[in-house]
CSV table of C-alpha atoms and ligand atoms in Angstrom, one decimal:
chain,number,residue,atom,x,y,z
I,1,MET,CA,-2.4,-22.2,8.5
I,2,SER,CA,0.5,-22.5,5.8
I,3,SER,CA,0.7,-23.7,2.2
I,4,ILE,CA,3.1,-24.6,-0.4
I,5,ASN,CA,2.0,-23.6,-4.0
I,6,ASP,CA,3.4,-24.1,-7.4
I,7,PRO,CA,4.7,-20.7,-8.9
I,8,ALA,CA,2.2,-18.9,-11.3
I,9,VAL,CA,4.7,-18.3,-14.1
I,10,LEU,CA,7.6,-20.4,-15.4
I,11,PHE,CA,10.5,-18.4,-17.2
I,12,GLN,CA,12.8,-21.0,-18.5
I,13,GLY,CA,15.4,-20.2,-21.0
I,14,THR,CA,13.8,-17.7,-23.0
I,15,THR,CA,10.1,-18.7,-22.7
I,16,LEU,CA,7.6,-17.4,-20.3
I,17,GLU,CA,4.6,-19.7,-19.6
I,18,GLY,CA,1.7,-19.6,-17.4
I,19,PRO,CA,-2.2,-19.0,-17.6
I,20,GLU,CA,-1.6,-15.2,-16.9
I,21,ILE,CA,0.9,-14.3,-19.5
I,22,ASP,CA,-0.3,-11.7,-21.9
I,23,ARG,CA,1.0,-11.7,-25.4
I,24,VAL,CA,1.1,-9.3,-28.3
I,25,THR,CA,2.8,-9.2,-31.6
I,26,ARG,CA,3.9,-6.1,-33.5
I,27,THR,CA,3.9,-6.3,-37.4
I,28,LEU,CA,5.3,-3.8,-40.0
I,29,GLY,CA,1.6,-2.7,-40.6
I,30,ASP,CA,1.4,-1.7,-36.9
I,31,LEU,CA,4.6,0.5,-37.2
I,32,THR,CA,4.3,2.5,-40.2
I,33,ASP,CA,5.0,5.5,-38.1
I,34,VAL,CA,8.2,4.0,-36.7
I,35,PHE,CA,10.5,3.5,-39.6
I,36,SER,CA,12.0,6.2,-41.6
I,37,ASP,CA,12.4,4.8,-45.1
I,38,LYS,CA,8.8,4.8,-46.2
I,39,ASP,CA,9.6,3.5,-49.7
I,40,ALA,CA,11.3,0.6,-48.5
I,41,LEU,CA,8.4,0.0,-46.0
I,42,ALA,CA,5.7,0.1,-48.6
I,43,ALA,CA,7.6,-2.6,-50.7
I,44,MET,CA,7.4,-5.0,-47.5
I,45,ALA,CA,4.5,-7.3,-46.4
I,46,ALA,CA,2.5,-5.4,-43.9
I,47,ASP,CA,2.1,-8.8,-41.8
I,48,GLN,CA,5.8,-9.1,-41.4
I,49,LYS,CA,6.2,-9.8,-37.7
I,50,VAL,CA,8.7,-7.3,-36.2
I,51,TYR,CA,8.5,-8.3,-32.6
I,52,ASP,CA,6.5,-10.2,-30.0
I,53,VAL,CA,6.1,-9.5,-26.2
I,54,ALA,CA,5.1,-11.8,-23.4
I,55,CYS,CA,4.3,-10.1,-20.1
I,56,TYR,CA,3.5,-11.1,-16.5
I,57,PHE,CA,1.3,-8.4,-14.9
I,58,PRO,CA,0.7,-9.9,-11.4
I,59,VAL,CA,-1.0,-6.6,-10.3
I,60,ALA,CA,-3.3,-4.1,-12.0
I,61,ASP,CA,-1.7,-1.5,-14.3
I,62,GLY,CA,-1.2,1.6,-12.4
I,63,THR,CA,-0.8,0.0,-9.0
I,64,THR,CA,1.8,1.7,-7.0
I,65,ALA,CA,4.8,-0.1,-5.8
I,66,GLY,CA,4.1,-3.2,-7.9
I,67,LEU,CA,6.3,-4.6,-10.5
I,68,PHE,CA,5.8,-5.9,-14.0
I,69,PHE,CA,8.1,-8.4,-16.0
I,70,GLY,CA,8.1,-9.0,-19.7
I,71,ILE,CA,10.3,-10.6,-22.5
I,72,THR,CA,10.6,-8.9,-26.0
I,73,TYR,CA,11.5,-11.1,-28.9
I,74,ILE,CA,12.6,-8.9,-32.0
I,75,TYR,CA,13.1,-10.7,-35.5
I,76,PRO,CA,15.9,-10.1,-37.5
I,77,GLY,CA,15.6,-7.7,-40.4
I,78,LYS,CA,15.8,-4.1,-41.8
I,79,VAL,CA,13.3,-1.6,-43.3
I,80,GLY,CA,15.8,0.0,-46.1
I,81,THR,CA,19.0,0.2,-43.8
I,82,GLU,CA,17.2,0.7,-40.4
I,83,TYR,CA,17.1,-2.3,-38.2
I,84,PHE,CA,13.8,-3.8,-37.0
I,85,MET,CA,13.1,-2.4,-33.8
I,86,THR,CA,10.5,-1.6,-31.2
I,87,ARG,CA,8.1,1.3,-31.3
I,88,GLY,CA,9.8,3.0,-28.2
I,89,HIS,CA,8.3,5.0,-25.4
I,90,PHE,CA,8.7,7.3,-22.5
I,91,HIS,CA,7.1,6.2,-19.3
I,92,GLN,CA,4.0,7.9,-18.6
I,93,LEU,CA,5.1,8.7,-15.2
I,94,ARG,CA,8.4,10.2,-16.4
I,95,ASP,CA,10.6,9.3,-13.4
I,96,ARG,CA,10.2,5.5,-13.4
I,97,GLY,CA,13.1,3.4,-14.4
I,98,GLU,CA,13.5,0.1,-15.8
I,99,PHE,CA,16.1,-2.9,-16.3
I,100,TYR,CA,16.7,-4.6,-19.4
I,101,HIS,CA,18.7,-7.8,-19.4
I,102,CYS,CA,19.6,-9.5,-22.8
I,103,LEU,CA,19.2,-13.1,-23.1
I,104,GLU,CA,19.9,-14.1,-26.6
I,105,GLY,CA,21.2,-12.5,-29.9
I,106,GLU,CA,22.8,-9.1,-30.7
I,107,GLY,CA,21.4,-5.7,-30.5
I,108,MET,CA,21.3,-2.1,-29.4
I,109,LEU,CA,19.4,-0.2,-26.7
I,110,ILE,CA,18.6,3.2,-28.0
I,111,LEU,CA,18.1,5.8,-25.3
I,112,MET,CA,16.7,9.4,-25.5
I,113,ASP,CA,16.5,12.1,-22.7
I,114,GLU,CA,13.9,14.7,-22.5
I,115,ASP,CA,16.5,17.2,-24.5
I,116,ARG,CA,16.3,14.9,-27.3
I,117,GLN,CA,19.9,13.7,-26.7
I,118,THR,CA,20.4,10.0,-28.1
I,119,ARG,CA,22.7,7.6,-27.1
I,120,ALA,CA,22.9,3.7,-27.6
I,121,GLU,CA,24.2,0.6,-25.6
I,122,LYS,CA,25.2,-2.7,-27.2
I,123,MET,CA,23.1,-5.7,-25.9
I,124,TYR,CA,24.4,-9.3,-26.0
I,125,PRO,CA,23.6,-12.4,-23.8
I,126,GLY,CA,24.3,-11.1,-20.0
I,127,SER,CA,24.2,-7.4,-20.8
I,128,LEU,CA,22.2,-5.5,-18.1
I,129,HIS,CA,20.9,-2.1,-18.8
I,130,TYR,CA,19.5,0.3,-16.4
I,131,ILE,CA,17.2,2.8,-18.0
I,132,PRO,CA,16.7,5.8,-16.0
I,133,GLY,CA,13.6,7.8,-15.7
I,134,HIS,CA,12.9,10.5,-18.1
I,135,THR,CA,14.4,8.6,-20.8
I,136,ALA,CA,12.8,7.1,-23.9
I,137,HIS,CA,13.8,3.5,-24.7
I,138,ARG,CA,13.7,1.4,-27.7
I,139,THR,CA,15.6,-1.6,-28.8
I,140,ALA,CA,17.0,-2.7,-32.2
I,141,ASN,CA,18.1,-6.2,-33.5
I,142,THR,CA,21.3,-5.8,-35.2
I,143,GLY,CA,22.1,-9.5,-35.7
I,144,ASN,CA,20.9,-12.5,-37.8
I,145,SER,CA,18.8,-14.2,-35.1
I,146,MET,CA,16.2,-13.2,-32.7
I,147,LEU,CA,17.2,-10.7,-30.0
I,148,VAL,CA,15.6,-11.8,-26.7
I,149,PHE,CA,15.6,-9.6,-23.5
I,150,SER,CA,13.7,-9.7,-20.3
I,151,ALA,CA,12.4,-6.2,-18.7
I,152,PHE,CA,11.3,-5.2,-15.2
I,153,TRP,CA,9.4,-2.1,-14.5
I,154,PRO,CA,7.1,-0.5,-12.0
I,155,SER,CA,3.4,-1.0,-12.4
I,156,ASP,CA,2.5,2.4,-12.2
I,157,ALA,CA,5.0,3.5,-15.0
I,158,GLY,CA,2.5,3.6,-17.9
I,159,HIS,CA,3.6,4.1,-21.4
I,160,ASP,CA,3.7,7.3,-23.6
I,161,TYR,CA,3.9,6.1,-27.1
I,162,GLN,CA,2.4,9.3,-28.5
I,163,SER,CA,5.4,11.7,-28.1
I,164,ILE,CA,7.6,9.2,-30.1
I,165,SER,CA,5.0,8.6,-32.6
I,166,GLU,CA,4.7,12.5,-33.3
I,167,LYS,CA,8.6,13.4,-33.2
I,168,GLY,CA,10.4,10.1,-33.2
I,169,PHE,CA,13.8,9.7,-31.8
I,170,SER,CA,16.7,12.1,-32.7
I,171,GLY,CA,18.7,9.3,-33.8
I,172,ILE,CA,18.1,6.3,-35.9
I,173,LEU,CA,20.0,2.9,-35.9
I,174,VAL,CA,21.0,2.2,-39.4
I,175,GLU,CA,23.4,-0.3,-41.1
I,176,GLN,CA,26.7,1.3,-42.8
I,177,ASN,CA,29.3,-0.8,-44.2
I,178,GLY,CA,27.9,-3.8,-42.4
I,179,GLU,CA,28.0,-2.0,-38.9
I,180,PRO,CA,25.2,-0.4,-36.9
I,181,VAL,CA,25.6,3.3,-36.8
I,182,LEU,CA,23.5,5.9,-34.8
I,183,ALA,CA,22.7,8.5,-37.4
I,184,SER,CA,20.9,11.7,-36.7
I,185,LYS,CA,17.6,12.0,-38.3
E,1,F6R,C1,8.0,-2.0,-20.7
E,1,F6R,C2,9.4,-2.1,-21.9
E,1,F6R,C3,9.2,-3.3,-22.6
E,1,F6R,C4,8.7,-2.8,-24.0
E,1,F6R,C5,8.8,-3.9,-25.1
E,1,F6R,C6,8.1,-3.4,-26.3
E,1,F6R,O1,8.1,-0.7,-20.0
E,1,F6R,O2,9.9,-1.1,-22.0
E,1,F6R,O3,8.7,-4.4,-22.1
E,1,F6R,O4,7.4,-2.7,-23.7
E,1,F6R,O5,10.1,-4.1,-25.4
E,1,F6R,O6,8.5,-2.2,-26.8
E,1,F6R,P1,7.3,-1.1,-27.0
E,1,F6R,O7,6.6,-1.0,-25.6
E,1,F6R,O8,8.0,0.2,-27.2
E,1,F6R,O9,6.6,-1.5,-28.1
E,2,ZN,ZN1,9.7,0.8,-20.8
């Protein structure tokens, strides 16, 4: 017996559509431990959207040897001089890697190893980024329009947000003279 089916999900342009898509939005109010300038943050609306994520999880979280797929949409903006960015995480299973592929906009992938050495890679349409294991990652929108990228990661990777929430990254991405600069914290 054989069969021909429609795909479960459509990924067209920058949109991910299908009944099994999980969507989450992060606002400034969700990210109070993330941005450095607390006075600038307090002066902004807590319901200001910072990023949306749409994910396709075809297998249960934690499944060995499965894959997950997601699209992240980061709004343009800054808190003080720091660009809008994602929370950032290590993978719970530290050796799990990930690919990011930029679809639209301009930004920076900020990477920090377990010795807290931080570096950044420029993101622009078409840029492909391999995030090795043992490396915390977050992305910042450095442009005036949405930054959109896709991500592919192992379904058993998990996310450790706690260590970033406690210690942050050693470098923060700020605007200086109109340019993004990785400054030490
Ligand atoms: C998955 C991954 C991305 C991020 C997304 C939001 O491992 O790295 O899909 O989850 O960019 O960032 P966080 O998860 O740090 O809020
Ligand atoms: Zn990740």
